[in-house]
DNA sequence: CGGATCGTTGAAGACTATCAAGTTATGTGG
DNA sequence: CCACATAACTTGATAGTCTTCAACGATCCG
């Protein structure tokens, strides 16, 4: 591979790390929390595209905070094919589902070149009960993940194919906005197959829906580059008000 | 209603409570953890069938440990209809998704007369960082919930209707076994509608599938009373090997 | 015992998956 | 840097699974 590895390096100090407030969002940590953070965050590490961060069954040694890039989180079915349960982007922490049995329950793979912080789990668990603020942050992050998974469940259960894809795009759009990027210019880091797998649709359906949204003038599609032309209409699609099918010609 | 309320009562002491090890499974708590538990667990409380324990939007004041009975956990879609994200039974703690925003994100309703323990959240969060063992127990429980939601997601995404219902029944069966009850005699506490809602199938499909499993000699159905006649065949159905349709007559 | 909720069964139809074939993009090696 | 192999993507035709609509039977509870 001609892709050069991002350099591994020890984090100097979390208060100087520009990603720290991303990893642990909210109020700035107290100084005692900060020194604890410096101890438990081992080092910065670079992942090449396609590299696997952890596998289901691996003993839990670290959690990981994503500084930049993105990961896909997936499990394997009994038949051996993958089921994506979500995509994680910068600012998120992955691996929480490993805490229960002290071994990873999912796979995490880099969708692009990605930078992460390794969080030593043994040190973390010792530190948490001494630092209430940090403790609560981690509880909140886990709580949030539970909510997000319930929302995904709800989306797959209740929404039609066009609604799901619209929801998916709007999620990406909102994520960009939170990071102060344009909410309308989206660079997909995952394949059509991976999108479909995550929201429970076939590749062909994803492709057809992109075309349909394009034809309706709602988005522009150029490979992995999506431009949202009309946020309002996209929201209408999400709400099931539009673009249910291309056969609205006959509606009197 | 002629249903008599279960009496509300203050928990005397968690080490004398026969449900305590259910609420917080694993090794027995240290004595310091025990006294902490006694402080944060407010009181025992009875819920009548149909009673709502908390609603989405309610400020987070307590988590709840289920001592006996069962709850359905659901959200409301924008259109206002319910989406069940799971059923919780004795031994489980509910309300974790409220921690992130300090308000409940779901509804919890008793499916039958149910006894719960109220866990004061403010006291809990203060206690957690002083009691490492208790801290880890709660982290594990939240981690487990993340795993369970991912599994449900996987089941709905990858399995056909018969497979989903088989999975659902096997889950109930395993839950009974863990509680030292017969794994084959199942008393459903939820309606067909609620089962279908949870595993993303229509009422009619659930009904038809029960009939089909009955006709195949795999289960017995008498209203809400299900008897599993053949665990092996039910597992085959879960794995997609059987009962795909009733049209296997023509298979040469 | 009577209304209401819950459950069952049948027929028709919609949505999406699957199969098939072709096009475009990606990236590796010469 | 180009060429080729592979993976990713698009589009059409067909088919299957499950939903929806409808009607009826069962059960629960006041």
XYZ file of C-alpha atoms (C1' of nucleotides) in Angstrom:
564
model
C 0.000 0.000 0.000
C 1.270 3.391 -0.858
C -0.834 5.109 1.797
C 1.450 6.470 4.458
C 0.665 5.695 8.061
C -0.318 8.553 10.283
C 2.363 8.804 12.958
C 1.636 7.239 16.326
C 2.457 9.607 19.110
C 1.939 10.002 22.810
C -0.640 12.641 23.677
C 1.289 15.460 25.299
C -1.538 16.732 27.435
C -5.282 16.662 27.105
C -5.696 20.330 27.864
C -3.485 21.143 24.890
C -5.143 18.616 22.634
C -7.490 20.380 20.231
C -9.653 17.276 20.130
C -10.061 16.868 23.847
C -13.219 18.885 24.138
C -14.541 16.864 21.232
C -13.836 13.583 22.951
C -15.381 14.642 26.207
C -17.812 17.382 25.325
C -19.529 19.657 27.781
C -18.072 21.813 30.465
C -14.306 22.023 30.633
C -12.920 19.387 32.953
C -11.633 20.306 36.368
C -7.885 20.224 36.748
C -8.036 17.035 38.741
C -10.076 15.424 35.990
C -7.578 16.682 33.455
C -4.615 15.050 35.054
C -6.594 11.858 35.287
C -7.415 12.101 31.596
C -3.747 12.473 30.760
C -3.041 9.233 32.540
C -5.718 7.140 30.941
C -5.370 8.382 27.383
C -2.417 6.434 26.179
C -1.546 7.743 22.787
C -2.737 9.050 19.528
C -2.818 6.531 16.721
C -3.445 6.552 13.003
C -5.556 4.005 11.188
C -5.348 3.444 7.471
C -8.496 3.108 5.452
C -9.799 -0.422 5.817
C -7.792 -1.123 8.955
C -9.680 -2.953 11.694
C -9.489 -1.343 15.136
C -10.996 -4.210 17.101
C -12.851 -7.426 16.457
C -15.733 -9.112 18.216
C -14.247 -11.434 20.805
C -11.142 -9.332 21.449
C -10.597 -8.816 25.183
C -11.528 -5.303 26.231
C -8.313 -3.383 26.783
C -9.148 0.032 25.459
C -11.976 2.265 24.429
C -11.302 4.621 21.545
C -12.086 8.272 20.977
C -12.236 9.304 17.322
C -10.345 12.502 16.578
C -10.833 12.576 12.835
C -12.103 10.236 10.172
C -14.854 7.660 10.564
C -15.447 4.052 11.509
C -18.081 1.513 10.688
C -19.269 -0.607 13.585
C -20.639 -4.011 12.633
C -21.353 -7.511 13.840
C -21.355 -10.795 11.982
C -24.495 -12.853 11.627
C -24.446 -16.603 12.161
C -24.221 -16.980 8.398
C -21.094 -14.875 8.567
C -22.148 -11.715 6.775
C -21.847 -8.295 8.271
C -24.571 -6.218 9.886
C -23.597 -2.602 10.345
C -25.065 -1.130 13.526
C -23.771 2.370 12.974
C -21.099 4.731 11.715
C -18.993 6.688 14.195
C -17.330 9.978 13.445
C -14.962 12.357 15.170
C -15.895 13.251 18.699
C -17.451 9.895 19.456
C -16.190 7.135 21.698
C -16.509 3.536 20.553
C -16.369 0.202 22.341
C -18.938 0.728 25.089
C -20.705 -2.528 24.318
C -17.533 -4.373 25.336
C -17.788 -3.380 28.992
C -20.492 -5.885 29.882
C -18.517 -9.031 29.149
C -15.092 -7.382 29.050
C -14.731 -8.355 25.422
C -15.694 -6.589 22.246
C -19.053 -7.496 20.795
C -18.608 -5.720 17.461
C -16.036 -4.991 14.810
C -14.732 -1.486 14.130
C -13.142 -0.689 10.787
C -11.788 2.599 9.428
C -13.747 3.909 6.439
C -10.975 6.389 5.665
C -7.670 7.342 7.223
C -8.652 7.955 10.802
C -7.003 9.282 13.959
C -7.973 7.921 17.341
C -7.086 8.237 21.009
C -6.627 5.051 22.955
C -8.285 5.045 26.360
C -6.898 2.399 28.660
C -9.922 0.696 30.153
C -8.309 -0.535 33.380
C -7.048 2.929 34.181
C -10.335 4.466 33.125
C -12.372 2.281 35.445
C -10.070 3.090 38.340
C -10.206 6.793 37.552
C -13.941 7.081 37.042
C -14.912 6.526 40.629
C -12.511 9.197 41.820
C -13.645 11.838 39.380
C -17.324 12.474 39.491
C -17.389 14.858 36.563
C -15.622 12.395 34.290
C -17.789 9.583 35.607
C -20.941 11.435 34.663
C -19.579 12.252 31.226
C -19.051 8.623 30.436
C -22.461 7.660 31.800
C -23.997 10.326 29.601
C -22.131 9.092 26.533
C -23.328 5.548 27.122
C -26.850 6.806 27.721
C -26.677 8.687 24.454
C -25.603 5.579 22.588
C -28.629 3.741 23.960
C -30.868 6.542 22.701
C -29.238 6.582 19.282
C -29.669 2.841 18.874
C -33.334 3.139 19.852
C -33.785 5.853 17.259
C -32.190 3.707 14.574
C -34.482 0.861 15.620
C -37.450 3.171 15.337
C -36.372 4.423 11.941
C -35.932 0.933 10.502
C -39.194 -0.284 12.001
C -41.463 2.599 11.054
C -40.071 4.291 7.972
C -40.263 3.377 4.283
C -37.164 3.134 2.127
C -37.230 6.788 0.939
C -37.838 8.002 4.471
C -34.901 6.005 5.780
C -32.470 7.337 3.214
C -33.691 10.886 3.853
C -33.204 10.346 7.595
C -29.741 9.013 6.920
C -28.737 12.026 4.841
C -30.210 14.444 7.349
C -28.262 12.759 10.127
C -25.043 13.276 8.183
C -26.038 16.840 7.452
C -26.661 17.599 11.116
C -23.381 15.972 12.090
C -21.549 18.256 9.662
C -23.329 21.294 11.010
C -22.290 20.424 14.569
C -18.715 20.387 13.349
C -19.191 23.773 11.669
C -19.016 22.320 8.190
C -21.460 22.968 5.392
C -24.653 21.012 6.097
C -25.305 20.688 2.361
C -22.034 19.334 1.000
C -21.741 15.705 2.034
C -18.804 13.455 1.251
C -19.902 9.894 1.905
C -17.163 7.806 3.431
C -19.120 4.580 3.018
C -20.281 2.593 0.005
C -23.884 2.259 -1.136
C -23.730 -1.292 0.123
C -22.749 -0.100 3.593
C -25.490 2.503 3.689
C -28.047 -0.091 2.675
C -26.746 -2.588 5.179
C -27.045 -0.053 8.003
C -30.580 1.105 7.207
C -31.687 -2.335 6.068
C -32.100 -1.830 2.330
C -30.474 -3.444 -0.700
C -27.735 -1.693 -2.674
C -30.033 -1.387 -5.655
C -32.704 0.352 -3.604
C -30.155 2.858 -2.308
C -28.997 3.546 -5.824
C -32.521 3.964 -7.164
C -33.435 6.285 -4.299
C -30.422 8.498 -4.935
C -31.536 8.730 -8.546
C -35.092 9.517 -7.538
C -34.023 12.243 -5.113
C -31.784 13.598 -7.849
C -34.594 13.608 -10.419
C -36.861 15.345 -7.934
C -34.297 18.126 -7.659
C -33.710 17.498 -3.966
C -30.067 16.431 -4.120
C -27.152 16.278 -6.504
C -25.229 13.018 -6.778
C -21.671 12.740 -8.076
C -20.285 9.450 -6.833
C -19.720 9.789 -3.122
C -20.325 13.522 -3.232
C -23.874 14.493 -2.344
C -25.221 18.039 -2.346
C -28.485 18.777 -0.638
C -30.277 21.286 -2.857
C -33.484 21.521 -0.832
C -33.362 20.737 2.881
C -37.091 21.380 3.232
C -38.053 18.876 0.567
C -35.647 16.342 2.039
C -37.388 16.776 5.367
C -40.708 16.289 3.618
C -39.419 13.004 2.224
C -38.338 11.999 5.710
C -41.861 12.763 6.921
C -43.356 10.670 4.143
C -45.016 13.608 2.411
C -43.205 13.383 -0.852
C -41.400 11.238 -3.332
C -43.166 8.105 -2.147
C -43.024 6.979 -5.744
C -42.532 8.568 -9.142
C -46.154 7.874 -10.036
C -47.680 11.061 -8.679
C -48.478 12.009 -12.291
C -51.880 10.385 -12.092
C -52.933 11.927 -8.802
C -55.980 14.089 -9.626
C -60.761 -1.063 38.733
C -61.023 -3.797 41.260
C -57.295 -4.513 41.088
C -55.815 -3.810 44.457
C -52.703 -1.733 44.610
C -49.559 -3.410 45.750
C -48.511 -1.661 48.957
C -45.803 0.980 48.696
C -43.178 0.445 51.322
C -39.744 1.637 52.241
C -37.047 -0.944 51.552
C -35.813 -2.039 54.925
C -32.354 -2.989 53.803
C -30.930 -4.152 50.545
C -29.052 -7.041 52.089
C -32.345 -8.410 53.365
C -34.182 -7.771 50.129
C -34.550 -11.028 48.206
C -34.531 -9.053 44.964
C -31.329 -7.156 45.603
C -29.037 -9.643 43.945
C -31.438 -9.593 41.025
C -31.247 -5.833 40.698
C -27.498 -5.748 40.896
C -26.328 -9.167 39.789
C -22.821 -10.475 40.140
C -20.669 -10.712 43.192
C -22.255 -9.718 46.445
C -21.676 -6.040 47.168
C -19.149 -4.959 49.745
C -20.604 -3.662 52.977
C -19.774 -0.085 52.047
C -21.590 -0.533 48.764
C -24.515 -2.035 50.641
C -25.019 0.913 52.894
C -24.800 3.165 49.869
C -27.445 1.073 48.130
C -29.745 1.432 51.103
C -29.498 5.171 50.799
C -30.192 5.487 47.114
C -32.968 2.938 46.835
C -35.921 4.864 48.056
C -38.785 2.485 48.301
C -40.581 -0.441 46.877
C -43.601 0.429 44.802
C -46.423 -1.418 43.106
C -47.686 -0.673 39.615
C -51.055 -1.798 38.390
C -51.367 -3.312 34.954
C -51.469 -0.498 32.419
C -49.968 2.058 34.771
C -47.326 4.308 33.255
C -44.071 4.524 35.202
C -42.549 7.423 33.287
C -43.134 9.343 30.098
C -40.799 10.753 27.475
C -39.993 14.299 28.532
C -40.292 13.685 32.254
C -37.271 15.051 34.112
C -34.961 12.280 35.225
C -35.433 11.799 38.951
C -35.191 8.064 39.358
C -34.112 4.909 37.652
C -36.171 1.825 38.353
C -35.240 -1.757 39.138
C -37.930 -4.298 38.316
C -38.522 -6.813 41.087
C -41.408 -8.690 39.524
C -43.709 -8.259 36.576
C -42.849 -6.666 33.251
C -42.809 -3.326 31.462
C -42.987 -2.290 27.858
C -40.609 0.466 26.846
C -41.725 2.557 23.885
C -41.367 5.873 22.108
C -43.872 7.854 20.071
C -43.275 8.555 16.409
C -43.930 11.995 14.983
C -47.286 10.718 13.793
C -48.015 9.860 17.412
C -48.105 6.107 17.337
C -46.026 3.927 19.570
C -42.829 2.117 18.732
C -41.871 -0.481 21.296
C -38.102 -0.745 21.725
C -38.169 -3.586 24.188
C -39.801 -5.404 27.064
C -38.167 -5.379 30.484
C -38.612 -8.037 33.106
C -37.591 -8.630 36.694
C -33.944 -8.074 37.439
C -33.538 -5.323 34.865
C -33.041 -1.613 35.413
C -34.884 0.831 33.178
C -34.403 4.492 32.389
C -30.752 4.553 31.332
C -31.495 6.484 28.167
C -32.640 9.398 30.331
C -29.179 10.103 31.703
C -27.881 11.872 28.609
C -30.314 14.773 28.641
C -31.530 14.287 32.205
C -35.006 13.588 30.943
C -36.728 10.421 29.911
C -36.634 9.590 26.214
C -39.121 6.727 26.339
C -42.339 5.644 27.989
C -42.518 2.736 30.429
C -45.833 1.015 31.060
C -46.666 -2.003 33.227
C -47.876 -4.995 31.206
C -49.109 -6.661 34.394
C -49.065 -5.879 38.077
C -45.448 -5.072 38.659
C -43.185 -4.319 41.621
C -40.297 -1.927 41.273
C -37.546 -0.297 43.325
C -37.038 3.423 42.905
C -33.409 4.458 42.585
C -32.895 8.136 43.287
C -30.697 9.377 40.466
C -29.122 12.325 42.290
C -28.046 10.097 45.136
C -26.954 7.397 42.746
C -24.676 9.708 40.793
C -23.101 10.960 44.002
C -22.657 7.421 45.279
C -21.246 5.896 42.116
C -17.928 7.663 42.207
C -17.314 6.601 45.779
C -18.099 2.952 45.212
C -16.119 1.418 42.439
C -17.881 -1.932 42.530
C -21.293 -0.308 42.204
C -19.967 2.009 39.546
C -18.781 -0.880 37.443
C -22.069 -2.696 37.859
C -23.987 0.187 36.428
C -21.534 0.631 33.574
C -21.915 -3.043 32.785
C -25.678 -2.817 32.834
C -25.639 0.118 30.425
C -23.140 -1.684 28.224
C -25.429 -4.685 28.176
C -28.364 -2.568 27.097
C -26.330 -1.254 24.166
C -25.552 -4.833 23.139
C -29.164 -5.915 23.455
C -30.360 -3.042 21.285
C -27.762 -3.898 18.656
C -28.961 -7.486 18.670
C -32.561 -6.399 18.203
C -31.436 -4.168 15.354
C -29.632 -7.096 13.787
C -32.627 -9.368 14.175
C -35.016 -6.913 12.545
C -32.589 -6.137 9.744
C -31.518 -9.643 8.827
C -34.271 -12.059 9.774
C -37.510 -12.947 8.043
C -40.846 -12.814 9.840
C -40.808 -16.456 11.020
C -37.221 -16.110 12.175
C -38.052 -13.009 14.173
C -40.956 -14.585 15.988
C -38.862 -17.668 16.726
C -36.099 -15.427 18.091
C -38.647 -13.604 20.200
C -40.020 -16.806 21.703
C -36.552 -18.200 22.333
C -35.604 -15.001 24.117
C -38.579 -15.378 26.414
C -37.756 -19.027 26.923
C -34.170 -18.238 27.900
C -35.330 -15.493 30.252
C -37.590 -17.992 32.014
C -34.784 -20.485 32.291
C -32.520 -17.903 33.918
C -35.219 -17.413 36.508
C -35.456 -21.168 37.070
C -38.870 -21.406 35.467
C -39.903 -23.864 32.816
C -38.372 -22.790 29.495
C -41.286 -24.320 27.608
C -44.327 -22.863 29.342
C -44.594 -19.218 28.296
C -47.247 -16.820 29.523
C -47.170 -13.805 27.230
C -47.752 -10.571 29.097
C -48.111 -8.566 25.887
C -50.658 -8.521 23.084
C -50.024 -9.740 19.542
C -50.015 -6.120 18.521
C -47.231 -5.339 20.979
C -45.145 -8.301 19.859
C -45.516 -7.254 16.248
C -44.732 -3.653 17.041
C -41.512 -4.661 18.793
C -40.195 -6.987 16.091
C -41.602 -4.865 13.282
C -44.405 -7.065 11.970
C -48.141 -6.537 11.659
C -50.611 -8.106 14.082
C -51.950 -10.311 11.338
C -48.510 -11.669 10.537
C -47.913 -12.536 14.185
C -51.238 -14.325 14.320
C -50.581 -16.236 11.127
C -47.113 -17.230 12.303
C -48.439 -18.573 15.594
C -50.893 -20.659 13.601
C -48.178 -21.874 11.292
C -45.870 -22.845 14.169
C -48.833 -24.569 15.773
C -49.687 -26.499 12.603
C -46.060 -27.532 12.253
C -46.259 -29.065 15.728
C -43.591 -26.750 17.116
C -45.709 -24.887 19.657
C -49.116 -24.971 21.290
C -51.140 -21.767 21.363
C -53.956 -21.102 23.819
C -54.455 -17.354 23.918
C -51.506 -15.867 25.743
C -50.292 -19.281 26.851
C -47.627 -20.713 24.574
C -46.030 -24.109 25.010
C -42.868 -24.912 23.138
C -43.196 -28.512 22.032
C -39.949 -28.732 20.101
C -37.102 -26.403 21.044
C -34.907 -27.863 18.303
C -37.387 -27.168 15.554
C -37.981 -23.680 16.921
C -34.252 -23.066 16.697
C -34.312 -24.374 13.160
C -36.991 -21.827 12.348
C -34.839 -19.123 13.902
C -31.993 -20.214 11.677
C -34.211 -20.102 8.614
C -34.085 -23.817 7.958
C -37.735 -24.548 8.349
C -41.240 -23.303 8.095
C -40.269 -20.658 5.596
C -43.680 -21.173 4.082
C -46.396 -23.791 4.155
C -45.716 -24.655 0.542
C -43.034 -27.273 1.091
C -45.486 -29.850 -0.268
C -44.182 -29.375 -3.782
C -40.502 -29.620 -2.950
C -39.277 -32.732 -4.769
C -74.574 -9.820 29.020
C -72.951 -6.412 25.916
C -69.431 -3.308 24.293
C -64.731 -3.178 23.416
C -60.446 -4.957 22.839
C -57.984 -8.743 21.100
C -57.239 -12.367 17.913
C -57.829 -15.132 13.503
C -58.198 -15.941 8.627
C -58.674 -14.747 3.620
C -57.770 -11.977 -0.567
C -55.511 -8.335 -2.868
C -51.822 -5.321 -3.470
C -47.589 -2.589 -2.375
C -42.923 -2.313 -1.414
C -38.628 -3.856 -1.770
C -35.405 -7.801 -2.797
C -33.378 -10.497 -6.154
C -31.569 -11.502 -10.592
C -29.305 -9.857 -14.644
C -26.575 -6.904 -17.432
C -24.137 -3.033 -18.308
C -21.423 1.298 -16.825
C -18.325 3.775 -14.045
C -14.772 4.234 -10.623
C -10.776 2.561 -8.101
C -6.278 1.029 -7.464
C -2.572 -2.048 -8.328
C 1.148 -3.535 -11.220
C 3.685 -3.239 -15.278
C 1.397 6.958 -16.478
C -1.408 3.816 -18.615
C -3.830 -0.702 -18.609
C -6.279 -3.971 -16.730
C -8.722 -6.354 -13.023
C -11.737 -5.605 -9.502
C -14.993 -3.358 -6.915
C -18.651 -0.064 -6.865
C -22.622 1.719 -8.927
C -26.788 2.085 -11.991
C -30.925 0.585 -14.253
C -34.534 -2.692 -15.759
C -37.543 -6.769 -15.190
C -39.449 -10.101 -12.169
C -40.946 -12.096 -8.029
C -41.687 -12.809 -3.141
C -42.746 -11.397 1.456
C -45.311 -8.962 4.244
C -48.881 -5.275 4.788
C -53.294 -3.664 4.286
C -58.158 -4.130 4.025
C -62.093 -6.675 5.439
C -64.923 -9.652 8.047
C -65.619 -12.538 11.585
C -64.778 -15.082 16.166
C -63.032 -15.022 20.857
C -62.159 -13.073 25.179
C -62.196 -9.825 28.722
C -64.285 -6.860 32.082
C -67.560 -3.770 33.943
